[in-house]
Structures are given as structure tokens and as C-alpha cells.
Amino acid sequence: MTIPSAEGFLPAASCLPCTAEEERAAVDALTREADANVKDGDLRYLISQSWWTNWQSYVGLLSYGENDTDIPLQPASRPGEIDNRKLVLEETSSGSEDTELQRTLREGEDYTLVPQDVWRKLYDWYKGGPEISRKVICEDPTSRRYIVDVYPLHLTLIDERDNSARTIKLSRKAKVSELYRLVCSLLSVEQSKVHIWDHYQKLKNKKLTNRNETLEEAQLLMDQEILLEVSADDIWSSDHCTRSTSNELALLPLEPTTSSFSIAGGPNFSNGYSSGIGSSLSQDNSLNPLVKDIEDGYSNFSNGTKDDIHGLTGLHNLGNTCFMNSAIQSLVHTPPLVEYFLKEYTQEINTENPLGLQGELAVAFAELLRKLWSAGRTSVPPRAFKSKLSRFAPQFSGYNQHDSQELLAFLLDGLHEDLNRVKKKPYIEAKDADDRPDEEFAEECWNYHKARNDSIIVDKFQGNTSPP
């Protein structure tokens, strides 16, 4: 196929560079080529969904309905300039990768992602902007699974020497070693003289020592603070002014004089953010309520006694996350779920379900439930669970308020697929009612559903209510 070229054409307002059919063919060919040859570091460009929908209508890509017999929409007029202004907070002159986005954008609703060559072609034809690019990241080289880092991690770096603050941006998939290199380069200090601490909620929680783990694995969250500690003649302030524990956790608040810490919105990563199951499935202590709790950066875990009252533990709000906490508390106080997740859930984890999250969501939920039902704690910061949730449901990232029912629906569905006892779902052709009694048709539909869906969630939250 020969891809139409826009070279030599005047701006869109002057003449039409191509017919609608030619534009469609060119974009289709460029998209296929980019998807077939995608690699780490490629760029994808954001385009306003409303503009993209108008363009799709213009070139005949939209229709009414959902199958091959759909009725095409009437041909639309050619759209005007690309208008991405509603996607950004403000335009920057430092490059399209640094353009600051509105924090509540959703792919498919607010924007679509296109390959670099497609953006260039559309820009040749239509002009407009602003230009917004984001990097492609290879999440799993084995399965060639890629994500687009639409919202890089924003961290507020506090320099302990003078309490100054600055914001840095890195991918969640960046290694801790990359964070050290960036920080040392910005502040002109040697890596051997630097420690970086997780400074969430202004607490010196955990020293970032494992430089091979990602920032996501280190459970760093959007807009949180990190603290830079620089040694003076091999003397570290943390050796003298923190309460050290065996896992390097300490709880001394360090208040900076200035901070760009923001409890601002929720970024929406694109393209899924689903990864394979980690080592947590093999950890026998995931069900032991007496395991020392270091996951959330706190060491105030109590062994408790038989007289302790369980189930009275609260959840910290991580910004405006009461929508999440209320849904979680509802589930973790549902007696059948409590019994199930404290005893037998590991036997039913389904890591092979393509519709599931490889068991990771179930493990994260079970760990949080275990903490909430352990004695001796007054509250738990659900950072690990929030981090895992944000990976699989990017719309809930950040600290914005969201719909509690929407989160509850996602959580129930995710837990169901992670714990689905059906390892290989059979293909079932749906049949029409054909004037059969409602009771008979309802029972048939329920049996079809059960043939593909069988889990604790189905057992306790779903059912067939026959009509009167």
C-alpha cells in the first residue's frame, strides 16, 4: 500500500491534503506498522477524544451498533485543527513529554493514544495542538507487554540539609538506581554519600536500599515526598536522630519549610497496567496474623492476646480516598469473606485467567484484610493495596475522590476473576427465549453463567432470582 504524503500541501484551512479515504488508509497503515514494531522508548501521542471521534466520523470509522451489519453514520464534515487544550494544565516550552496533564483524564473518554508517525501525519493535515507525547515502556519482555506512561510519577524531593523542595518526575517502572542517579545529578552530590528515604506523610518511613526494584515496587505514590539524606564525613543524621529498627523503619516527622506536596488528582495510566503474579503467592506468612508488618512502613504491629478484639482497625485516608476505604471496610466486614480470606483463599487463586489480574489483587486484598483483623492496631495506611489497585485500575490512581460504587464493582469483579474456579471457560452459544417460560429461561442463563464463573464472589454476591 502506498501511504499518501502530505508534503507540499497548504495548511488545513487552505485546502484538503487528502480525501477522507486516503487519510483513513494512511493512518491505518501507520498504526499497524507501529504496533507491529513497538519497542521500549517509543512515543505515543495524546489526542483529544472529541477531536478523534470527529475525525473517525469524517473518515467513516464510526457506525451505529456493534457488529458487521451496523449502519454507517452519515458522512461528517472535515474536523478543524487538533485541539488538545482541555487535556493540559498549561503548555510548556520544554518539550511535549513535559506537558502537564489534567489529573483526571481517562483513555477512551478524554483522549486516545496514537503512534508518533500517526501524530505527525495528522498534524501535517490539521495543525493545532498542543503536542503531548509519552513514552512506551516494556513491562514484560517475555510476553512483549507494553504500557504507555501517561502519568509519570511526581515526587517531591526534600533536601534534609536545607529543607528545600523540588518536584521530580520518573516512570513508575524506573529502578531505584535511576532515582539515585537523577537526584545526585540534580544536586551534584556523590551517590556514595546519599541515602533516599520514603518520606510519605512527612515520616521517615523506609530507606530505599534495594536499587534493583522499581519505584512501583518500592510503593512510592504520586505526589508523595522523598527525603534526601547526605552524609557529612561519613556521619548520617539517621544514625543519631531516628529510632532504628531491624527493618530500617523509623517514625520521626521531619517538617520541611517549603513543600510542593499536593493532594491533587488521580492520574490515569493507559493500556492496562497488568503484570504477572509476583512472589507473594508463595509466601506462607500471608495468612499469619502475627507476621511483622513492614509493608506499609510501620512497625507498630502487635502480637495481641486471646482477649483482644479483632476487626476494629480503621484505615488511613491517603488524601481523598474515603471512597475506597468505605468500600473496603464493607467487604472486610462481610463474615463469609473474612473467613474465606483468613483461611482458604490461596487454594483457589487462578493465575491463568486472562480476564483476571494473575491473583495479585486477591493477594493484596487478603493481606489488607489480615491487617484489619489483627489485634493491637488502631489504623492501617492501605498504601500497598492502593498501589496495586492503581496498577490494575488506573482511574483510581492519585488522591482524587472517585465513585465508591464504581470501585466496589471493579474490586468484586477483579476478586472474582482472580479466584475463579473455572480454569478454562467453555464457549457457550447464547440461546433466545423463544417464548419459553421466564423461570426456564432464567435458569438456563444462570447455568450458562455458572459454567464460566464460579468463585466465592459468585457464591455470596450473585444469584438467580426467579420472577414471581
Short mmCIF file of C-alpha atoms in Angstrom, two decimals:
data_model
loop_
_atom_site.label_atom_id
_atom_site.label_comp_id
_atom_site.label_asym_id
_atom_site.label_seq_id
_atom_site.Cartn_x
_atom_site.Cartn_y
_atom_site.Cartn_z
CA MET A 1 0.00 0.00 0.00
CA THR A 2 1.27 3.46 -0.84
CA ILE A 3 0.82 5.82 2.08
CA PRO A 4 -0.39 9.23 0.94
CA SER A 5 2.06 12.01 1.67
CA ALA A 6 1.02 15.40 2.98
CA GLU A 7 4.22 17.11 1.89
CA GLY A 8 3.71 20.22 -0.17
CA PHE A 9 0.14 20.77 0.94
CA LEU A 10 -1.02 24.05 2.39
CA PRO A 11 -2.48 24.32 5.93
CA ALA A 12 -5.82 22.66 6.53
CA ALA A 13 -7.72 25.92 6.26
CA SER A 14 -6.47 26.45 2.72
CA CYS A 15 -7.11 23.12 1.08
CA LEU A 16 -7.75 19.48 1.78
CA PRO A 17 -4.49 17.48 1.64
CA CYS A 18 -6.20 14.11 1.13
CA THR A 19 -9.61 12.61 0.72
CA ALA A 20 -11.21 11.02 3.76
CA GLU A 21 -10.47 7.57 2.34
CA GLU A 22 -6.80 8.42 1.84
CA GLU A 23 -6.49 9.75 5.38
CA ARG A 24 -8.08 6.63 6.77
CA ALA A 25 -5.79 4.34 4.76
CA ALA A 26 -2.68 6.27 5.76
CA VAL A 27 -3.48 6.30 9.47
CA ASP A 28 -4.44 2.62 9.41
CA ALA A 29 -1.18 1.62 7.71
CA LEU A 30 0.97 3.70 10.05
CA THR A 31 -0.82 2.37 13.12
CA ARG A 32 -0.40 -1.25 12.06
CA GLU A 33 3.28 -0.73 11.35
CA ALA A 34 3.89 0.98 14.70
CA ASP A 35 2.03 -1.69 16.66
CA ALA A 36 3.89 -4.48 14.90
CA ASN A 37 7.29 -2.94 15.66
CA VAL A 38 6.68 -1.40 19.07
CA LYS A 39 9.68 -1.21 21.38
CA ASP A 40 10.69 0.28 24.69
CA GLY A 41 11.17 4.04 24.45
CA ASP A 42 8.80 4.62 21.53
CA LEU A 43 6.46 7.57 21.79
CA ARG A 44 2.69 7.67 21.79
CA TYR A 45 0.80 10.94 21.41
CA LEU A 46 -2.38 12.00 23.16
CA ILE A 47 -5.20 13.41 21.06
CA SER A 48 -8.44 14.82 22.39
CA GLN A 49 -11.10 12.10 22.25
CA SER A 50 -13.73 14.53 20.99
CA TRP A 51 -11.50 15.60 18.10
CA TRP A 52 -10.55 11.98 17.38
CA THR A 53 -14.21 10.95 17.32
CA ASN A 54 -14.98 13.72 14.85
CA TRP A 55 -12.11 12.58 12.65
CA GLN A 56 -13.26 8.95 12.82
CA SER A 57 -16.73 10.05 11.78
CA TYR A 58 -15.26 12.06 8.91
CA VAL A 59 -13.28 9.11 7.52
CA GLY A 60 -16.11 6.62 8.06
CA LEU A 61 -14.80 4.68 11.05
CA LEU A 62 -17.89 5.16 13.22
CA SER A 63 -21.20 3.37 12.93
CA TYR A 64 -24.35 2.70 14.91
CA GLY A 65 -24.42 -0.65 16.70
CA GLU A 66 -21.79 -3.25 17.48
CA ASN A 67 -21.46 -5.73 14.62
CA ASP A 68 -20.73 -6.07 10.94
CA THR A 69 -24.30 -5.25 9.97
CA ASP A 70 -24.19 -1.85 11.64
CA ILE A 71 -25.46 1.18 9.80
CA PRO A 72 -22.68 3.67 8.98
CA LEU A 73 -23.09 7.19 10.21
CA GLN A 74 -23.80 9.89 7.69
CA PRO A 75 -20.54 11.35 6.34
CA ALA A 76 -19.36 14.12 8.65
CA SER A 77 -17.60 17.31 7.73
CA ARG A 78 -13.86 17.55 7.99
CA PRO A 79 -12.79 18.47 11.56
CA GLY A 80 -10.88 21.64 12.32
CA GLU A 81 -7.50 21.93 13.98
CA ILE A 82 -6.50 19.38 16.60
CA ASP A 83 -7.48 20.88 19.94
CA ASN A 84 -5.79 19.31 22.97
CA ARG A 85 -6.11 22.32 25.25
CA LYS A 86 -8.61 20.65 27.57
CA LEU A 87 -6.11 17.88 28.28
CA VAL A 88 -3.37 20.07 29.72
CA LEU A 89 -2.92 22.26 32.77
CA GLU A 90 -0.60 24.58 30.91
CA GLU A 91 1.59 24.43 27.85
CA THR A 92 5.31 24.10 28.42
CA SER A 93 8.15 25.09 26.16
CA SER A 94 10.49 22.36 27.37
CA GLY A 95 9.01 19.62 25.21
CA SER A 96 5.88 17.59 24.68
CA GLU A 97 6.96 14.92 27.20
CA ASP A 98 6.92 17.55 29.97
CA THR A 99 3.44 18.86 29.21
CA GLU A 100 1.45 18.74 32.44
CA LEU A 101 -1.86 16.93 32.03
CA GLN A 102 -5.13 17.37 33.83
CA ARG A 103 -5.15 14.75 36.57
CA THR A 104 -8.48 13.02 35.95
CA LEU A 105 -8.18 12.09 32.28
CA ARG A 106 -9.31 8.69 31.04
CA GLU A 107 -8.26 6.95 27.90
CA GLY A 108 -11.20 6.44 25.56
CA GLU A 109 -13.19 9.19 27.25
CA ASP A 110 -10.88 12.19 27.29
CA TYR A 111 -8.07 11.15 24.98
CA THR A 112 -6.81 8.48 22.62
CA LEU A 113 -3.22 7.38 22.02
CA VAL A 114 -1.67 7.27 18.55
CA PRO A 115 1.83 6.36 17.33
CA GLN A 116 4.34 9.10 16.60
CA ASP A 117 4.06 8.79 12.81
CA VAL A 118 0.28 9.00 13.01
CA TRP A 119 0.53 12.18 15.07
CA ARG A 120 2.94 13.70 12.57
CA LYS A 121 0.63 12.86 9.68
CA LEU A 122 -2.44 14.25 11.43
CA TYR A 123 -0.53 17.37 12.42
CA ASP A 124 0.60 17.84 8.82
CA TRP A 125 -3.01 17.72 7.73
CA TYR A 126 -4.74 19.60 10.54
CA LYS A 127 -2.19 21.56 12.60
CA GLY A 128 -3.28 22.55 16.11
CA GLY A 129 -2.01 21.16 19.40
CA PRO A 130 -0.52 21.32 21.94
CA GLU A 131 1.71 18.34 21.26
CA ILE A 132 1.61 15.77 24.08
CA SER A 133 3.86 12.72 23.94
CA ARG A 134 4.50 9.93 26.43
CA LYS A 135 6.95 7.04 26.42
CA VAL A 136 6.18 3.38 25.77
CA ILE A 137 7.56 1.07 28.46
CA CYS A 138 8.13 -2.66 28.09
CA GLU A 139 6.52 -4.15 31.18
CA ASP A 140 7.26 -7.79 30.37
CA PRO A 141 9.85 -8.62 27.67
CA THR A 142 8.84 -12.29 27.63
CA SER A 143 5.22 -11.66 26.68
CA ARG A 144 6.00 -8.39 24.87
CA ARG A 145 3.56 -6.50 27.03
CA TYR A 146 3.83 -2.73 26.77
CA ILE A 147 2.29 0.19 28.59
CA VAL A 148 2.25 3.92 27.93
CA ASP A 149 3.46 6.03 30.84
CA VAL A 150 0.81 8.72 30.51
CA TYR A 151 1.31 9.98 34.06
CA PRO A 152 4.92 9.68 35.24
CA LEU A 153 5.40 9.58 38.99
CA HIS A 154 5.65 13.06 40.53
CA LEU A 155 7.77 13.05 43.69
CA THR A 156 8.62 15.96 45.96
CA LEU A 157 12.30 15.75 46.87
CA ILE A 158 13.12 17.28 50.27
CA ASP A 159 16.81 18.06 50.83
CA GLU A 160 17.44 17.43 54.52
CA ARG A 161 20.37 19.86 54.54
CA ASP A 162 18.28 22.97 53.98
CA ASN A 163 14.69 21.64 53.81
CA SER A 164 14.39 22.87 50.22
CA ALA A 165 11.91 21.11 47.96
CA ARG A 166 11.70 20.37 44.26
CA THR A 167 9.50 18.16 42.11
CA ILE A 168 11.00 15.37 40.02
CA LYS A 169 9.34 13.07 37.50
CA LEU A 170 10.15 9.44 36.82
CA SER A 171 8.32 6.44 35.47
CA ARG A 172 6.85 4.05 38.00
CA LYS A 173 8.83 1.38 36.18
CA ALA A 174 12.13 3.22 36.74
CA LYS A 175 14.55 1.49 39.07
CA VAL A 176 15.50 2.97 42.42
CA SER A 177 19.02 3.20 40.99
CA GLU A 178 17.68 5.63 38.35
CA LEU A 179 16.15 7.73 41.11
CA TYR A 180 19.53 7.92 42.85
CA ARG A 181 21.27 8.90 39.61
CA LEU A 182 18.74 11.63 38.85
CA VAL A 183 18.79 13.09 42.35
CA CYS A 184 22.58 13.07 42.57
CA SER A 185 22.86 14.68 39.15
CA LEU A 186 20.38 17.42 40.05
CA LEU A 187 22.10 18.26 43.34
CA SER A 188 25.70 17.49 42.32
CA VAL A 189 26.38 15.00 45.10
CA GLU A 190 28.09 11.61 45.05
CA GLN A 191 25.87 8.55 45.25
CA SER A 192 28.08 7.03 47.95
CA LYS A 193 27.21 9.95 50.24
CA VAL A 194 23.47 9.82 49.73
CA HIS A 195 20.51 7.98 51.21
CA ILE A 196 16.99 8.49 49.88
CA TRP A 197 14.09 7.84 52.23
CA ASP A 198 10.42 7.21 51.65
CA HIS A 199 9.04 10.33 53.33
CA TYR A 200 5.34 9.62 52.95
CA GLN A 201 3.20 11.87 55.18
CA LYS A 202 6.43 13.55 56.33
CA LEU A 203 7.54 10.42 58.17
CA LYS A 204 10.97 8.90 57.67
CA ASN A 205 9.47 5.54 56.85
CA LYS A 206 11.95 3.44 54.90
CA LYS A 207 15.36 3.87 53.37
CA LEU A 208 15.36 2.98 49.66
CA THR A 209 18.22 0.49 49.65
CA ASN A 210 17.17 -2.05 47.03
CA ARG A 211 18.29 -0.25 43.91
CA ASN A 212 17.10 -3.03 41.60
CA GLU A 213 13.43 -2.68 42.49
CA THR A 214 11.15 -0.29 40.66
CA LEU A 215 9.60 2.79 42.22
CA GLU A 216 6.28 0.99 41.95
CA GLU A 217 7.65 -2.00 43.86
CA ALA A 218 9.04 0.42 46.44
CA GLN A 219 5.42 1.61 46.85
CA LEU A 220 6.12 5.25 46.11
CA LEU A 221 2.90 7.10 45.34
CA MET A 222 2.01 10.03 43.13
CA ASP A 223 2.80 13.42 44.73
CA GLN A 224 4.39 12.00 47.85
CA GLU A 225 7.63 13.23 49.39
CA ILE A 226 11.03 11.56 49.40
CA LEU A 227 13.84 12.74 51.66
CA LEU A 228 17.49 13.19 50.68
CA GLU A 229 20.00 12.49 53.43
CA VAL A 230 23.62 13.44 52.73
CA SER A 231 26.42 12.23 54.99
CA ALA A 232 28.94 14.62 56.50
CA ASP A 233 32.31 12.93 56.99
CA ASP A 234 30.60 9.52 56.90
CA ILE A 235 28.17 10.58 59.62
CA TRP A 236 24.47 10.06 58.86
CA SER A 237 21.83 12.04 60.68
CA SER A 238 19.59 8.98 60.75
CA ASP A 239 22.15 7.17 62.91
CA HIS A 240 21.53 9.66 65.69
CA CYS A 241 18.05 11.12 65.38
CA THR A 242 15.82 8.22 64.36
CA ARG A 243 14.57 5.20 66.20
CA SER A 244 16.11 2.44 64.13
CA THR A 245 14.56 -0.98 63.84
CA SER A 246 15.77 -4.14 62.22
CA ASN A 247 13.93 -3.27 59.03
CA GLU A 248 15.22 0.33 58.93
CA LEU A 249 11.85 1.85 59.69
CA ALA A 250 11.52 4.98 61.78
CA LEU A 251 8.67 7.28 62.60
CA LEU A 252 10.12 10.73 63.26
CA PRO A 253 8.32 13.53 61.40
CA LEU A 254 10.61 15.89 59.51
CA GLU A 255 8.81 19.06 58.50
CA PRO A 256 10.29 20.94 55.53
CA THR A 257 9.97 24.71 55.41
CA THR A 258 8.63 24.55 51.88
CA SER A 259 6.97 21.74 50.06
CA SER A 260 5.20 21.21 46.79
CA PHE A 261 3.37 18.22 48.24
CA SER A 262 -0.08 18.16 46.76
CA ILE A 263 -3.14 16.08 47.44
CA ALA A 264 -4.06 16.50 43.82
CA GLY A 265 -5.89 14.37 41.36
CA GLY A 266 -5.74 10.87 40.08
CA PRO A 267 -3.67 10.04 37.06
CA ASN A 268 -4.95 7.50 34.63
CA PHE A 269 -2.35 5.25 33.12
CA SER A 270 -3.18 3.83 29.76
CA ASN A 271 -3.14 0.40 28.25
CA GLY A 272 -3.98 -1.79 31.19
CA TYR A 273 -1.07 -1.86 33.60
CA SER A 274 -1.46 -5.57 34.30
CA SER A 275 1.57 -7.66 35.16
CA GLY A 276 2.33 -11.25 36.06
CA ILE A 277 1.96 -12.60 39.56
CA GLY A 278 4.89 -11.95 41.83
CA SER A 279 6.41 -13.93 44.65
CA SER A 280 3.67 -13.09 47.12
CA LEU A 281 1.68 -16.19 46.25
CA SER A 282 4.37 -18.44 47.63
CA GLN A 283 4.68 -16.66 50.96
CA ASP A 284 3.16 -18.85 53.63
CA ASN A 285 3.13 -15.94 56.07
CA SER A 286 0.48 -14.14 54.03
CA LEU A 287 -2.13 -15.80 56.24
CA ASN A 288 -0.27 -15.43 59.54
CA PRO A 289 -1.67 -12.51 61.57
CA LEU A 290 1.49 -12.40 63.69
CA VAL A 291 3.92 -11.65 60.87
CA LYS A 292 5.79 -8.39 61.44
CA ASP A 293 4.13 -5.78 59.31
CA ILE A 294 6.64 -3.76 57.31
CA GLU A 295 4.71 -3.45 54.06
CA ASP A 296 3.27 -0.03 54.80
CA GLY A 297 6.29 1.42 56.53
CA TYR A 298 5.08 0.97 60.09
CA SER A 299 6.33 -1.32 62.84
CA ASN A 300 3.59 -0.89 65.42
CA PHE A 301 2.22 -4.38 64.88
CA SER A 302 1.09 -6.23 67.99
CA ASN A 303 1.01 -9.95 68.62
CA GLY A 304 -2.15 -9.47 70.60
CA THR A 305 -3.80 -11.85 73.05
CA LYS A 306 -6.88 -14.01 73.04
CA ASP A 307 -8.74 -11.18 74.81
CA ASP A 308 -8.01 -8.63 72.07
CA ILE A 309 -10.98 -7.51 69.99
CA HIS A 310 -10.48 -8.06 66.27
CA GLY A 311 -11.98 -6.18 63.34
CA LEU A 312 -11.94 -2.71 64.89
CA THR A 313 -8.98 -1.39 62.92
CA GLY A 314 -9.52 1.68 60.77
CA LEU A 315 -7.98 2.84 57.50
CA HIS A 316 -5.90 5.96 56.98
CA ASN A 317 -7.16 8.31 54.30
CA LEU A 318 -4.49 8.69 51.62
CA GLY A 319 -5.73 12.08 50.54
CA ASN A 320 -9.38 11.91 49.49
CA THR A 321 -9.61 8.12 49.49
CA CYS A 322 -12.60 7.74 51.79
CA PHE A 323 -14.46 6.40 48.72
CA MET A 324 -12.03 3.47 48.70
CA ASN A 325 -11.91 2.98 52.45
CA SER A 326 -15.68 2.77 52.78
CA ALA A 327 -15.88 0.08 50.09
CA ILE A 328 -13.01 -1.87 51.65
CA GLN A 329 -14.50 -1.73 55.13
CA SER A 330 -17.81 -3.01 53.79
CA LEU A 331 -16.12 -6.04 52.23
CA VAL A 332 -13.71 -6.84 55.06
CA HIS A 333 -16.64 -6.96 57.48
CA THR A 334 -18.65 -9.39 55.38
CA PRO A 335 -18.38 -12.58 57.50
CA PRO A 336 -18.12 -15.14 54.66
CA LEU A 337 -15.31 -13.13 53.04
CA VAL A 338 -13.45 -12.73 56.32
CA GLU A 339 -13.49 -16.48 56.96
CA TYR A 340 -12.52 -17.25 53.36
CA PHE A 341 -9.60 -14.82 53.09
CA LEU A 342 -8.20 -15.72 56.50
CA LYS A 343 -8.20 -19.45 55.80
CA GLU A 344 -8.50 -20.93 52.35
CA TYR A 345 -8.30 -18.39 49.55
CA THR A 346 -4.77 -19.32 48.38
CA GLN A 347 -6.03 -22.70 47.18
CA GLU A 348 -8.32 -21.04 44.65
CA ILE A 349 -6.06 -18.34 43.18
CA ASN A 350 -6.31 -18.51 39.40
CA THR A 351 -3.14 -17.18 37.80
CA GLU A 352 -4.08 -18.40 34.32
CA ASN A 353 -7.31 -16.49 33.84
CA PRO A 354 -6.77 -13.93 31.05
CA LEU A 355 -9.63 -11.86 32.47
CA GLY A 356 -8.05 -11.80 35.91
CA LEU A 357 -5.10 -9.99 37.43
CA GLN A 358 -2.94 -13.09 37.88
CA GLY A 359 -4.02 -13.35 41.51
CA GLU A 360 -2.30 -10.14 42.57
CA LEU A 361 -5.45 -8.26 43.50
CA ALA A 362 -6.71 -11.17 45.61
CA VAL A 363 -3.39 -11.41 47.45
CA ALA A 364 -3.26 -7.66 48.09
CA PHE A 365 -6.85 -7.64 49.37
CA ALA A 366 -6.22 -10.65 51.61
CA GLU A 367 -3.13 -9.03 53.11
CA LEU A 368 -5.07 -5.85 53.86
CA LEU A 369 -7.94 -7.82 55.37
CA ARG A 370 -5.48 -9.72 57.55
CA LYS A 371 -4.08 -6.46 58.91
CA LEU A 372 -7.54 -5.06 59.61
CA TRP A 373 -8.49 -8.20 61.52
CA SER A 374 -5.27 -8.39 63.53
CA ALA A 375 -5.39 -7.18 67.12
CA GLY A 376 -3.32 -4.37 68.55
CA ARG A 377 -3.66 -1.77 65.79
CA THR A 378 -5.84 1.30 65.66
CA SER A 379 -5.44 2.10 61.97
CA VAL A 380 -3.69 0.93 58.81
CA PRO A 381 -2.45 3.02 55.87
CA PRO A 382 -3.52 0.95 52.82
CA ARG A 383 -0.60 2.09 50.67
CA ALA A 384 0.34 -1.33 49.30
CA PHE A 385 -3.25 -2.12 48.34
CA LYS A 386 -3.73 1.35 46.84
CA SER A 387 -0.56 0.93 44.78
CA LYS A 388 -1.72 -2.44 43.47
CA LEU A 389 -5.20 -1.12 42.74
CA SER A 390 -3.78 1.81 40.79
CA ARG A 391 -1.82 -0.55 38.57
CA PHE A 392 -4.87 -2.52 37.57
CA ALA A 393 -7.43 0.29 37.67
CA PRO A 394 -5.60 3.46 36.67
CA GLN A 395 -8.76 5.53 37.01
CA PHE A 396 -8.36 5.23 40.79
CA SER A 397 -4.75 6.45 40.89
CA GLY A 398 -3.76 9.52 42.85
CA TYR A 399 -5.71 11.14 45.65
CA ASN A 400 -8.86 12.43 44.00
CA GLN A 401 -12.33 11.49 45.13
CA HIS A 402 -13.99 8.83 42.99
CA ASP A 403 -17.25 6.91 42.96
CA SER A 404 -17.30 4.30 45.72
CA GLN A 405 -19.76 2.05 43.91
CA GLU A 406 -17.57 2.08 40.80
CA LEU A 407 -14.58 0.97 42.85
CA LEU A 408 -16.62 -1.68 44.64
CA ALA A 409 -17.82 -3.10 41.32
CA PHE A 410 -14.26 -3.25 39.98
CA LEU A 411 -12.97 -4.85 43.17
CA LEU A 412 -15.66 -7.53 43.25
CA ASP A 413 -15.13 -8.32 39.57
CA GLY A 414 -11.34 -8.41 39.98
CA LEU A 415 -11.53 -10.66 43.03
CA HIS A 416 -13.94 -12.95 41.21
CA GLU A 417 -11.67 -13.41 38.20
CA ASP A 418 -8.58 -13.88 40.39
CA LEU A 419 -10.41 -16.59 42.34
CA ASN A 420 -12.45 -18.15 39.53
CA ARG A 421 -12.51 -21.91 39.99
CA VAL A 422 -13.16 -22.34 36.26
CA LYS A 423 -9.67 -22.67 34.80
CA LYS A 424 -10.78 -22.87 31.18
CA LYS A 425 -14.01 -21.15 30.30
CA PRO A 426 -16.15 -23.13 27.85
CA TYR A 427 -17.64 -21.47 24.80
CA ILE A 428 -21.41 -21.27 25.20
CA GLU A 429 -23.71 -20.04 22.48
CA ALA A 430 -26.49 -17.97 23.98
CA LYS A 431 -30.00 -19.03 23.02
CA ASP A 432 -33.10 -16.92 22.61
CA ALA A 433 -36.01 -17.27 24.99
CA ASP A 434 -38.32 -18.42 22.15
CA ASP A 435 -41.44 -17.80 24.21
CA ARG A 436 -40.32 -20.22 26.90
CA PRO A 437 -41.42 -19.57 30.50
CA ASP A 438 -39.34 -16.93 32.26
CA GLU A 439 -38.38 -19.38 35.01
CA GLU A 440 -36.96 -21.85 32.49
CA PHE A 441 -35.05 -19.22 30.53
CA ALA A 442 -33.69 -17.61 33.70
CA GLU A 443 -32.45 -20.96 34.98
CA GLU A 444 -30.76 -21.69 31.66
CA CYS A 445 -28.99 -18.31 31.66
CA TRP A 446 -27.86 -18.82 35.24
CA ASN A 447 -26.44 -22.25 34.40
CA TYR A 448 -24.57 -20.75 31.45
CA HIS A 449 -23.16 -18.08 33.75
CA LYS A 450 -22.10 -20.64 36.36
CA ALA A 451 -20.36 -22.74 33.72
CA ARG A 452 -17.92 -19.87 33.16
CA ASN A 453 -17.99 -18.17 36.56
CA ASP A 454 -17.54 -19.96 39.87
CA SER A 455 -15.93 -18.22 42.84
CA ILE A 456 -16.56 -17.04 46.37
CA ILE A 457 -17.86 -13.79 44.87
CA VAL A 458 -20.41 -15.68 42.76
CA ASP A 459 -21.33 -17.81 45.78
CA LYS A 460 -22.03 -14.85 48.06
CA PHE A 461 -22.85 -11.90 45.81
CA GLN A 462 -24.64 -13.30 42.78
CA GLY A 463 -27.69 -15.45 42.18
CA ASN A 464 -30.76 -16.15 40.12
CA THR A 465 -33.98 -14.60 41.33
CA SER A 466 -36.86 -16.28 39.56
CA PRO A 467 -39.75 -13.98 38.65
CA PRO A 468 -42.94 -14.30 40.71
#
